[in-house]
Amino acid sequence: MIIKDIATASILGCKVHLLNMAEAVQIVEQLVKDGQDGNQVVTLNAEIIYQTKKEIELQRIINSASLVTADGIGTVWAARVLGYPQKERVSGIDLLHEVCAAGATRGWKLYLLGAAPGVAAKAGQKLELSYPGLKVCGSRHGYFSQQDEPKIIAEINSKSPDILLAALGAPKQEYWIDQKRDALKAPVCIGVGGSFDVIAGIKKRAPKLFIMLNLEWLYRLLTEPSRWKRQLALPAFVLAVLKQKYGRTN
Ligand code: UDP
Protein backbone atom coordinates (compact mmCIF):
# COMPACT_ATOMS: atom_id res chain seq x y z
CA MET A 1 0.00 0.00 0.00
CA ILE A 2 1.33 3.43 -0.84
CA ILE A 3 0.10 6.70 0.54
CA LYS A 4 -0.66 8.16 -2.90
CA ASP A 5 -3.40 5.53 -3.34
CA ILE A 6 -5.27 6.69 -0.22
CA ALA A 7 -8.05 9.21 -0.78
CA THR A 8 -8.30 12.28 1.42
CA ALA A 9 -11.06 14.43 2.85
CA SER A 10 -10.81 18.19 3.00
CA ILE A 11 -12.19 19.55 6.27
CA LEU A 12 -12.06 23.35 6.59
CA GLY A 13 -9.13 23.20 4.17
CA CYS A 14 -7.24 20.47 6.06
CA LYS A 15 -6.35 17.16 4.47
CA VAL A 16 -7.29 13.96 6.31
CA HIS A 17 -6.59 10.50 4.90
CA LEU A 18 -9.55 8.16 4.62
CA LEU A 19 -8.23 4.99 6.18
CA ASN A 20 -8.50 2.58 9.06
CA MET A 21 -5.92 1.65 11.68
CA ALA A 22 -4.51 -1.34 9.79
CA GLU A 23 -3.98 0.82 6.70
CA ALA A 24 -2.36 3.61 8.74
CA VAL A 25 0.10 1.11 10.20
CA GLN A 26 0.84 -0.27 6.73
CA ILE A 27 1.63 3.25 5.55
CA VAL A 28 3.99 3.81 8.48
CA GLU A 29 5.65 0.46 7.70
CA GLN A 30 6.09 1.47 4.09
CA LEU A 31 7.59 4.84 5.04
CA VAL A 32 10.07 3.18 7.40
CA LYS A 33 10.95 0.64 4.70
CA ASP A 34 11.47 3.36 2.08
CA GLY A 35 13.88 4.97 4.52
CA GLN A 36 13.51 8.52 3.28
CA ASP A 37 13.85 10.84 6.29
CA GLY A 38 11.39 13.40 7.57
CA ASN A 39 7.88 12.01 6.96
CA GLN A 40 5.49 13.75 9.32
CA VAL A 41 2.44 11.97 10.71
CA VAL A 42 -0.34 14.10 12.18
CA THR A 43 -3.22 12.65 14.19
CA LEU A 44 -5.71 15.42 13.72
CA ASN A 45 -8.49 16.44 16.06
CA ALA A 46 -11.29 18.98 15.66
CA GLU A 47 -9.70 21.61 17.91
CA ILE A 48 -6.60 21.71 15.76
CA ILE A 49 -8.59 21.80 12.52
CA TYR A 50 -10.52 24.76 13.90
CA GLN A 51 -7.29 26.45 14.99
CA THR A 52 -6.09 26.42 11.37
CA LYS A 53 -8.79 28.96 10.55
CA LYS A 54 -6.59 31.45 12.39
CA GLU A 55 -3.22 29.80 11.79
CA ILE A 56 -2.70 29.31 8.09
CA GLU A 57 0.84 28.03 8.73
CA LEU A 58 -0.65 25.16 10.75
CA GLN A 59 -2.89 24.33 7.80
CA ARG A 60 0.13 24.28 5.50
CA ILE A 61 1.91 21.89 7.87
CA ILE A 62 -1.06 19.52 8.02
CA ASN A 63 -1.46 19.57 4.27
CA SER A 64 2.20 18.81 3.68
CA ALA A 65 2.32 15.92 6.19
CA SER A 66 2.83 12.45 4.71
CA LEU A 67 -0.02 10.94 6.72
CA VAL A 68 -2.93 12.64 8.50
CA THR A 69 -5.31 10.48 10.52
CA ALA A 70 -8.65 11.31 12.14
CA ASP A 71 -7.63 11.48 15.80
CA GLY A 72 -10.96 12.40 17.34
CA ILE A 73 -14.59 11.57 16.74
CA GLY A 74 -15.09 15.23 15.70
CA THR A 75 -12.79 14.70 12.72
CA VAL A 76 -14.51 11.43 11.77
CA TRP A 77 -17.94 13.06 12.10
CA ALA A 78 -16.91 16.06 9.97
CA ALA A 79 -15.50 13.87 7.19
CA ARG A 80 -18.68 11.78 7.07
CA VAL A 81 -21.01 14.80 7.19
CA LEU A 82 -19.10 16.23 4.26
CA GLY A 83 -19.74 13.02 2.33
CA TYR A 84 -16.35 11.33 2.64
CA PRO A 85 -16.23 7.62 3.50
CA GLN A 86 -14.06 8.02 6.60
CA LYS A 87 -13.46 4.51 7.92
CA GLU A 88 -12.59 4.97 11.56
CA ARG A 89 -10.91 6.99 14.23
CA VAL A 90 -7.12 6.53 14.37
CA SER A 91 -6.04 8.28 17.55
CA GLY A 92 -2.44 9.14 18.38
CA ILE A 93 -2.19 6.78 21.35
CA ASP A 94 -3.83 3.86 19.51
CA LEU A 95 -1.57 4.41 16.50
CA LEU A 96 1.43 4.52 18.84
CA HIS A 97 0.53 1.10 20.29
CA GLU A 98 -0.12 -0.44 16.87
CA VAL A 99 3.15 0.96 15.53
CA CYS A 100 4.97 -0.55 18.55
CA ALA A 101 3.34 -3.93 17.86
CA ALA A 102 4.43 -3.75 14.20
CA GLY A 103 7.87 -2.48 15.19
CA ALA A 104 8.41 -5.33 17.67
CA THR A 105 8.40 -7.91 14.88
CA ARG A 106 10.75 -5.80 12.79
CA GLY A 107 13.16 -4.66 15.50
CA TRP A 108 12.42 -0.98 14.92
CA LYS A 109 14.15 1.68 16.97
CA LEU A 110 11.99 4.38 18.53
CA TYR A 111 13.10 7.67 20.06
CA LEU A 112 10.70 9.26 22.56
CA LEU A 113 10.79 13.05 22.87
CA GLY A 114 8.42 14.92 25.15
CA ALA A 115 6.50 15.15 28.45
CA ALA A 116 7.93 16.06 31.86
CA PRO A 117 11.39 14.86 32.97
CA GLY A 118 11.43 11.09 33.54
CA VAL A 119 8.12 10.40 31.82
CA ALA A 120 9.42 9.53 28.34
CA ALA A 121 12.06 7.20 29.85
CA LYS A 122 9.41 5.43 31.91
CA ALA A 123 7.04 5.18 28.93
CA GLY A 124 9.95 3.76 26.91
CA GLN A 125 10.62 1.05 29.49
CA LYS A 126 6.96 0.11 29.56
CA LEU A 127 6.76 -0.07 25.77
CA GLU A 128 9.84 -2.31 25.59
CA LEU A 129 8.28 -4.62 28.18
CA SER A 130 4.92 -4.72 26.41
CA TYR A 131 6.39 -5.22 22.92
CA PRO A 132 9.42 -7.52 23.12
CA GLY A 133 11.65 -6.90 20.11
CA LEU A 134 10.96 -3.18 20.05
CA LYS A 135 13.98 -1.01 20.83
CA VAL A 136 13.63 2.36 22.51
CA CYS A 137 16.95 3.86 21.43
CA GLY A 138 16.62 7.07 23.43
CA SER A 139 14.31 9.46 25.21
CA ARG A 140 14.26 13.05 26.37
CA HIS A 141 11.81 15.28 28.15
CA GLY A 142 9.94 17.96 26.23
CA TYR A 143 10.85 21.09 28.18
CA PHE A 144 13.75 22.67 26.38
CA SER A 145 14.81 26.01 24.96
CA GLN A 146 15.66 26.87 21.38
CA GLN A 147 19.34 26.88 22.35
CA ASP A 148 19.08 23.21 23.37
CA GLU A 149 17.65 22.15 20.01
CA PRO A 150 20.85 21.54 18.01
CA LYS A 151 22.06 19.21 20.79
CA ILE A 152 18.72 17.42 20.93
CA ILE A 153 18.67 16.90 17.17
CA ALA A 154 22.28 15.67 17.19
CA GLU A 155 21.39 13.23 20.00
CA ILE A 156 18.34 11.90 18.12
CA ASN A 157 20.33 11.58 14.89
CA SER A 158 23.17 9.75 16.63
CA LYS A 159 20.64 7.02 17.55
CA SER A 160 19.17 6.86 14.01
CA PRO A 161 15.66 5.89 15.09
CA ASP A 162 13.17 4.44 12.62
CA ILE A 163 10.47 6.50 14.30
CA LEU A 164 10.55 9.65 16.39
CA LEU A 165 7.56 10.00 18.70
CA ALA A 166 7.09 13.63 19.70
CA ALA A 167 4.79 14.21 22.68
CA LEU A 168 4.92 18.00 23.05
CA GLY A 169 1.15 18.51 22.83
CA ALA A 170 -0.77 19.56 19.73
CA PRO A 171 -0.07 21.73 17.80
CA LYS A 172 3.35 22.49 19.34
CA GLN A 173 4.65 19.09 18.20
CA GLU A 174 3.32 19.65 14.66
CA TYR A 175 5.17 22.96 14.38
CA TRP A 176 8.30 21.42 15.89
CA ILE A 177 8.41 18.39 13.61
CA ASP A 178 7.75 20.55 10.54
CA GLN A 179 10.53 22.93 11.49
CA LYS A 180 13.07 20.20 12.24
CA ARG A 181 12.16 17.48 9.78
CA ASP A 182 14.86 18.37 7.26
CA ALA A 183 17.46 18.12 10.00
CA LEU A 184 16.10 14.95 11.62
CA LYS A 185 17.46 11.58 10.55
CA ALA A 186 14.30 9.56 11.13
CA PRO A 187 12.02 8.26 8.38
CA VAL A 188 8.84 8.85 10.41
CA CYS A 189 8.02 11.51 13.02
CA ILE A 190 4.65 11.15 14.76
CA GLY A 191 3.05 13.75 17.04
CA VAL A 192 1.44 11.81 19.91
CA GLY A 193 0.18 14.53 22.31
CA GLY A 194 -0.16 13.41 25.90
CA SER A 195 0.42 9.69 25.16
CA PHE A 196 3.62 9.30 27.22
CA ASP A 197 1.78 10.47 30.35
CA VAL A 198 -0.79 7.71 29.83
CA ILE A 199 1.77 5.00 28.99
CA ALA A 200 3.96 5.94 31.96
CA GLY A 201 0.89 5.72 34.21
CA ILE A 202 0.81 9.40 35.17
CA LYS A 203 -2.54 10.03 33.56
CA LYS A 204 -5.41 7.65 32.98
CA ARG A 205 -6.96 7.22 29.58
CA ALA A 206 -10.77 7.27 29.45
CA PRO A 207 -12.45 3.96 30.40
CA LYS A 208 -13.24 1.70 27.43
CA LEU A 209 -16.95 2.51 27.63
CA PHE A 210 -16.26 6.23 27.07
CA ILE A 211 -14.03 5.37 24.10
CA MET A 212 -16.65 2.98 22.66
CA LEU A 213 -19.37 5.62 22.98
CA ASN A 214 -17.09 8.22 21.34
CA LEU A 215 -17.10 10.23 24.55
CA GLU A 216 -13.37 10.31 25.23
CA TRP A 217 -13.44 14.12 24.80
CA LEU A 218 -16.05 14.33 27.61
CA TYR A 219 -13.91 12.21 29.93
CA ARG A 220 -10.94 14.48 29.30
CA LEU A 221 -13.07 17.53 29.95
CA LEU A 222 -14.31 16.08 33.25
CA THR A 223 -10.87 14.94 34.44
CA GLU A 224 -8.91 17.92 33.11
CA PRO A 225 -11.34 20.85 33.49
CA SER A 226 -8.60 23.24 32.34
CA ARG A 227 -9.26 21.91 28.84
CA TRP A 228 -12.66 23.61 28.68
CA LYS A 229 -11.23 26.62 26.86
CA ARG A 230 -9.80 24.40 24.13
CA GLN A 231 -13.05 22.50 23.87
CA LEU A 232 -15.03 25.69 23.36
CA ALA A 233 -13.78 25.35 19.81
CA LEU A 234 -15.91 22.23 19.31
CA PRO A 235 -19.34 23.87 18.79
CA ALA A 236 -17.69 26.47 16.54
CA PHE A 237 -16.06 23.62 14.62
CA VAL A 238 -19.44 21.90 14.11
CA LEU A 239 -20.90 25.14 12.80
CA ALA A 240 -17.97 25.74 10.45
CA VAL A 241 -18.25 22.20 9.05
CA LEU A 242 -21.98 22.66 8.43
CA LYS A 243 -21.23 25.94 6.66
CA GLN A 244 -18.71 24.11 4.47
CA LYS A 245 -21.33 21.46 3.71
CA TYR A 246 -24.03 23.94 2.81
CA GLY A 247 -21.79 26.04 0.66
CA ARG A 248 -20.71 28.95 2.82
CA THR A 249 -17.00 29.26 3.54
CA ASN A 250 -17.14 31.51 6.61
N1 UDP B 1 4.65 19.03 26.79
C1 UDP B 1 6.01 19.04 26.54
N2 UDP B 1 6.63 20.23 26.30
C2 UDP B 1 5.96 21.41 26.29
C3 UDP B 1 4.57 21.39 26.52
C4 UDP B 1 3.94 20.17 26.75
O1 UDP B 1 6.65 18.00 26.52
O2 UDP B 1 6.59 22.44 26.08
C5 UDP B 1 4.01 17.75 27.03
C6 UDP B 1 3.22 17.66 28.34
O3 UDP B 1 4.09 17.37 29.41
C7 UDP B 1 2.25 16.54 28.02
C8 UDP B 1 1.99 16.73 26.53
O4 UDP B 1 3.03 17.54 26.03
O5 UDP B 1 2.86 15.28 28.22
C9 UDP B 1 0.67 17.42 26.21
O6 UDP B 1 -0.36 16.65 26.65
P1 UDP B 1 -1.87 16.99 26.24
O7 UDP B 1 -2.69 15.87 26.77
O8 UDP B 1 -2.20 18.38 26.65
O9 UDP B 1 -1.72 16.96 24.67
P2 UDP B 1 -2.81 16.74 23.54
O10 UDP B 1 -3.02 15.23 23.53
O11 UDP B 1 -4.03 17.48 23.95
O12 UDP B 1 -2.12 17.25 22.35
Tab-separated table of C-alpha atoms and ligand atoms in Angstrom:
chain	number	residue	atom	x	y	z
A	1	MET	CA	0.000	0.000	0.000
A	2	ILE	CA	1.326	3.432	-0.842
A	3	ILE	CA	0.102	6.703	0.542
A	4	LYS	CA	-0.656	8.156	-2.904
A	5	ASP	CA	-3.399	5.534	-3.339
A	6	ILE	CA	-5.266	6.687	-0.223
A	7	ALA	CA	-8.052	9.209	-0.785
A	8	THR	CA	-8.298	12.281	1.416
A	9	ALA	CA	-11.062	14.426	2.852
A	10	SER	CA	-10.813	18.187	2.998
A	11	ILE	CA	-12.193	19.547	6.273
A	12	LEU	CA	-12.059	23.347	6.589
A	13	GLY	CA	-9.130	23.196	4.169
A	14	CYS	CA	-7.237	20.470	6.064
A	15	LYS	CA	-6.350	17.160	4.467
A	16	VAL	CA	-7.292	13.965	6.308
A	17	HIS	CA	-6.587	10.501	4.905
A	18	LEU	CA	-9.549	8.161	4.617
A	19	LEU	CA	-8.231	4.989	6.183
A	20	ASN	CA	-8.503	2.576	9.057
A	21	MET	CA	-5.919	1.652	11.679
A	22	ALA	CA	-4.509	-1.341	9.786
A	23	GLU	CA	-3.978	0.822	6.703
A	24	ALA	CA	-2.363	3.612	8.737
A	25	VAL	CA	0.097	1.112	10.201
A	26	GLN	CA	0.836	-0.267	6.726
A	27	ILE	CA	1.629	3.254	5.547
A	28	VAL	CA	3.989	3.807	8.477
A	29	GLU	CA	5.654	0.457	7.699
A	30	GLN	CA	6.091	1.472	4.091
A	31	LEU	CA	7.585	4.842	5.037
A	32	VAL	CA	10.066	3.182	7.396
A	33	LYS	CA	10.950	0.639	4.696
A	34	ASP	CA	11.466	3.357	2.077
A	35	GLY	CA	13.875	4.965	4.518
A	36	GLN	CA	13.507	8.523	3.284
A	37	ASP	CA	13.849	10.835	6.290
A	38	GLY	CA	11.387	13.397	7.566
A	39	ASN	CA	7.879	12.014	6.962
A	40	GLN	CA	5.493	13.752	9.322
A	41	VAL	CA	2.443	11.965	10.708
A	42	VAL	CA	-0.343	14.100	12.182
A	43	THR	CA	-3.216	12.652	14.194
A	44	LEU	CA	-5.711	15.424	13.715
A	45	ASN	CA	-8.494	16.443	16.064
A	46	ALA	CA	-11.291	18.975	15.662
A	47	GLU	CA	-9.698	21.611	17.909
A	48	ILE	CA	-6.599	21.707	15.760
A	49	ILE	CA	-8.585	21.799	12.521
A	50	TYR	CA	-10.518	24.761	13.898
A	51	GLN	CA	-7.288	26.448	14.993
A	52	THR	CA	-6.090	26.416	11.373
A	53	LYS	CA	-8.786	28.960	10.552
A	54	LYS	CA	-6.590	31.452	12.390
A	55	GLU	CA	-3.216	29.801	11.791
A	56	ILE	CA	-2.699	29.313	8.085
A	57	GLU	CA	0.840	28.027	8.733
A	58	LEU	CA	-0.645	25.161	10.750
A	59	GLN	CA	-2.892	24.329	7.803
A	60	ARG	CA	0.132	24.280	5.497
A	61	ILE	CA	1.913	21.890	7.874
A	62	ILE	CA	-1.056	19.519	8.017
A	63	ASN	CA	-1.461	19.569	4.271
A	64	SER	CA	2.199	18.812	3.683
A	65	ALA	CA	2.317	15.922	6.188
A	66	SER	CA	2.829	12.455	4.712
A	67	LEU	CA	-0.021	10.944	6.722
A	68	VAL	CA	-2.930	12.638	8.499
A	69	THR	CA	-5.312	10.477	10.519
A	70	ALA	CA	-8.646	11.313	12.138
A	71	ASP	CA	-7.631	11.482	15.801
A	72	GLY	CA	-10.963	12.396	17.337
A	73	ILE	CA	-14.595	11.570	16.744
A	74	GLY	CA	-15.090	15.229	15.697
A	75	THR	CA	-12.794	14.702	12.717
A	76	VAL	CA	-14.513	11.426	11.773
A	77	TRP	CA	-17.938	13.063	12.096
A	78	ALA	CA	-16.906	16.056	9.966
A	79	ALA	CA	-15.504	13.865	7.186
A	80	ARG	CA	-18.682	11.776	7.068
A	81	VAL	CA	-21.012	14.801	7.188
A	82	LEU	CA	-19.100	16.231	4.260
A	83	GLY	CA	-19.744	13.021	2.330
A	84	TYR	CA	-16.352	11.332	2.639
A	85	PRO	CA	-16.229	7.622	3.496
A	86	GLN	CA	-14.064	8.022	6.601
A	87	LYS	CA	-13.464	4.511	7.920
A	88	GLU	CA	-12.595	4.970	11.559
A	89	ARG	CA	-10.912	6.988	14.234
A	90	VAL	CA	-7.123	6.530	14.369
A	91	SER	CA	-6.040	8.282	17.552
A	92	GLY	CA	-2.439	9.142	18.380
A	93	ILE	CA	-2.191	6.782	21.346
A	94	ASP	CA	-3.830	3.861	19.512
A	95	LEU	CA	-1.570	4.406	16.499
A	96	LEU	CA	1.430	4.516	18.839
A	97	HIS	CA	0.529	1.099	20.289
A	98	GLU	CA	-0.116	-0.442	16.871
A	99	VAL	CA	3.153	0.959	15.528
A	100	CYS	CA	4.965	-0.552	18.545
A	101	ALA	CA	3.337	-3.927	17.860
A	102	ALA	CA	4.435	-3.748	14.205
A	103	GLY	CA	7.873	-2.479	15.193
A	104	ALA	CA	8.410	-5.328	17.668
A	105	THR	CA	8.397	-7.913	14.878
A	106	ARG	CA	10.752	-5.803	12.788
A	107	GLY	CA	13.162	-4.658	15.496
A	108	TRP	CA	12.417	-0.983	14.923
A	109	LYS	CA	14.152	1.677	16.969
A	110	LEU	CA	11.990	4.385	18.528
A	111	TYR	CA	13.100	7.671	20.065
A	112	LEU	CA	10.700	9.261	22.562
A	113	LEU	CA	10.788	13.048	22.872
A	114	GLY	CA	8.416	14.924	25.154
A	115	ALA	CA	6.501	15.147	28.447
A	116	ALA	CA	7.927	16.064	31.861
A	117	PRO	CA	11.389	14.858	32.974
A	118	GLY	CA	11.431	11.091	33.536
A	119	VAL	CA	8.117	10.397	31.822
A	120	ALA	CA	9.424	9.527	28.335
A	121	ALA	CA	12.063	7.197	29.849
A	122	LYS	CA	9.410	5.431	31.912
A	123	ALA	CA	7.045	5.183	28.929
A	124	GLY	CA	9.948	3.763	26.905
A	125	GLN	CA	10.618	1.048	29.495
A	126	LYS	CA	6.958	0.106	29.563
A	127	LEU	CA	6.762	-0.069	25.775
A	128	GLU	CA	9.842	-2.307	25.586
A	129	LEU	CA	8.284	-4.624	28.175
A	130	SER	CA	4.917	-4.723	26.407
A	131	TYR	CA	6.389	-5.215	22.924
A	132	PRO	CA	9.419	-7.516	23.120
A	133	GLY	CA	11.651	-6.904	20.113
A	134	LEU	CA	10.960	-3.184	20.052
A	135	LYS	CA	13.978	-1.006	20.834
A	136	VAL	CA	13.633	2.359	22.506
A	137	CYS	CA	16.951	3.858	21.431
A	138	GLY	CA	16.617	7.068	23.426
A	139	SER	CA	14.306	9.461	25.212
A	140	ARG	CA	14.264	13.045	26.372
A	141	HIS	CA	11.808	15.283	28.151
A	142	GLY	CA	9.942	17.959	26.234
A	143	TYR	CA	10.848	21.090	28.185
A	144	PHE	CA	13.753	22.669	26.384
A	145	SER	CA	14.807	26.008	24.955
A	146	GLN	CA	15.664	26.875	21.380
A	147	GLN	CA	19.338	26.877	22.350
A	148	ASP	CA	19.082	23.212	23.367
A	149	GLU	CA	17.655	22.153	20.014
A	150	PRO	CA	20.852	21.542	18.007
A	151	LYS	CA	22.064	19.210	20.794
A	152	ILE	CA	18.722	17.419	20.930
A	153	ILE	CA	18.669	16.901	17.172
A	154	ALA	CA	22.280	15.668	17.189
A	155	GLU	CA	21.394	13.229	19.997
A	156	ILE	CA	18.344	11.905	18.116
A	157	ASN	CA	20.332	11.579	14.885
A	158	SER	CA	23.173	9.751	16.634
A	159	LYS	CA	20.645	7.019	17.551
A	160	SER	CA	19.174	6.864	14.006
A	161	PRO	CA	15.661	5.893	15.088
A	162	ASP	CA	13.173	4.441	12.618
A	163	ILE	CA	10.466	6.500	14.297
A	164	LEU	CA	10.554	9.647	16.390
A	165	LEU	CA	7.563	10.001	18.702
A	166	ALA	CA	7.085	13.631	19.700
A	167	ALA	CA	4.786	14.212	22.682
A	168	LEU	CA	4.924	17.996	23.052
A	169	GLY	CA	1.151	18.512	22.830
A	170	ALA	CA	-0.773	19.563	19.735
A	171	PRO	CA	-0.068	21.729	17.799
A	172	LYS	CA	3.349	22.495	19.340
A	173	GLN	CA	4.648	19.092	18.204
A	174	GLU	CA	3.319	19.654	14.665
A	175	TYR	CA	5.167	22.963	14.377
A	176	TRP	CA	8.304	21.421	15.891
A	177	ILE	CA	8.409	18.389	13.610
A	178	ASP	CA	7.754	20.547	10.545
A	179	GLN	CA	10.534	22.929	11.491
A	180	LYS	CA	13.069	20.198	12.237
A	181	ARG	CA	12.161	17.479	9.784
A	182	ASP	CA	14.861	18.372	7.258
A	183	ALA	CA	17.465	18.115	10.004
A	184	LEU	CA	16.104	14.950	11.622
A	185	LYS	CA	17.460	11.582	10.545
A	186	ALA	CA	14.305	9.559	11.131
A	187	PRO	CA	12.023	8.259	8.379
A	188	VAL	CA	8.842	8.846	10.405
A	189	CYS	CA	8.015	11.508	13.015
A	190	ILE	CA	4.649	11.155	14.759
A	191	GLY	CA	3.047	13.746	17.043
A	192	VAL	CA	1.439	11.813	19.912
A	193	GLY	CA	0.177	14.531	22.306
A	194	GLY	CA	-0.160	13.409	25.904
A	195	SER	CA	0.423	9.688	25.164
A	196	PHE	CA	3.623	9.299	27.219
A	197	ASP	CA	1.776	10.474	30.352
A	198	VAL	CA	-0.786	7.709	29.831
A	199	ILE	CA	1.766	4.997	28.992
A	200	ALA	CA	3.963	5.943	31.956
A	201	GLY	CA	0.887	5.722	34.208
A	202	ILE	CA	0.814	9.404	35.166
A	203	LYS	CA	-2.543	10.032	33.557
A	204	LYS	CA	-5.410	7.649	32.976
A	205	ARG	CA	-6.964	7.223	29.584
A	206	ALA	CA	-10.768	7.269	29.454
A	207	PRO	CA	-12.450	3.962	30.403
A	208	LYS	CA	-13.240	1.697	27.425
A	209	LEU	CA	-16.945	2.508	27.634
A	210	PHE	CA	-16.260	6.230	27.071
A	211	ILE	CA	-14.033	5.373	24.096
A	212	MET	CA	-16.653	2.981	22.662
A	213	LEU	CA	-19.374	5.623	22.985
A	214	ASN	CA	-17.094	8.219	21.337
A	215	LEU	CA	-17.101	10.231	24.553
A	216	GLU	CA	-13.367	10.314	25.229
A	217	TRP	CA	-13.442	14.118	24.804
A	218	LEU	CA	-16.051	14.331	27.606
A	219	TYR	CA	-13.909	12.207	29.932
A	220	ARG	CA	-10.937	14.478	29.302
A	221	LEU	CA	-13.073	17.530	29.951
A	222	LEU	CA	-14.309	16.075	33.254
A	223	THR	CA	-10.872	14.937	34.438
A	224	GLU	CA	-8.911	17.919	33.109
A	225	PRO	CA	-11.341	20.851	33.487
A	226	SER	CA	-8.602	23.240	32.338
A	227	ARG	CA	-9.258	21.911	28.837
A	228	TRP	CA	-12.663	23.608	28.675
A	229	LYS	CA	-11.229	26.624	26.861
A	230	ARG	CA	-9.797	24.405	24.134
A	231	GLN	CA	-13.049	22.504	23.872
A	232	LEU	CA	-15.030	25.691	23.362
A	233	ALA	CA	-13.783	25.353	19.810
A	234	LEU	CA	-15.913	22.234	19.311
A	235	PRO	CA	-19.344	23.869	18.791
A	236	ALA	CA	-17.695	26.468	16.535
A	237	PHE	CA	-16.061	23.618	14.621
A	238	VAL	CA	-19.442	21.899	14.109
A	239	LEU	CA	-20.900	25.138	12.798
A	240	ALA	CA	-17.973	25.741	10.451
A	241	VAL	CA	-18.248	22.197	9.047
A	242	LEU	CA	-21.980	22.659	8.432
A	243	LYS	CA	-21.231	25.935	6.661
A	244	GLN	CA	-18.707	24.106	4.472
A	245	LYS	CA	-21.332	21.462	3.714
A	246	TYR	CA	-24.034	23.941	2.814
A	247	GLY	CA	-21.792	26.037	0.655
A	248	ARG	CA	-20.711	28.950	2.818
A	249	THR	CA	-17.004	29.259	3.543
A	250	ASN	CA	-17.135	31.506	6.615
B	1	UDP	N1	4.652	19.029	26.788
B	1	UDP	C1	6.012	19.044	26.536
B	1	UDP	N2	6.626	20.234	26.299
B	1	UDP	C2	5.964	21.414	26.291
B	1	UDP	C3	4.569	21.389	26.516
B	1	UDP	C4	3.935	20.171	26.748
B	1	UDP	O1	6.651	17.998	26.524
B	1	UDP	O2	6.589	22.438	26.081
B	1	UDP	C5	4.005	17.745	27.032
B	1	UDP	C6	3.222	17.662	28.338
B	1	UDP	O3	4.094	17.367	29.406
B	1	UDP	C7	2.255	16.536	28.019
B	1	UDP	C8	1.993	16.730	26.530
B	1	UDP	O4	3.035	17.544	26.031
B	1	UDP	O5	2.863	15.285	28.221
B	1	UDP	C9	0.673	17.423	26.212
B	1	UDP	O6	-0.355	16.650	26.650
B	1	UDP	P1	-1.874	16.988	26.243
B	1	UDP	O7	-2.694	15.874	26.772
B	1	UDP	O8	-2.204	18.383	26.649
B	1	UDP	O9	-1.721	16.961	24.671
B	1	UDP	P2	-2.814	16.739	23.543
B	1	UDP	O10	-3.018	15.230	23.529
B	1	UDP	O11	-4.035	17.478	23.947
B	1	UDP	O12	-2.117	17.247	22.351
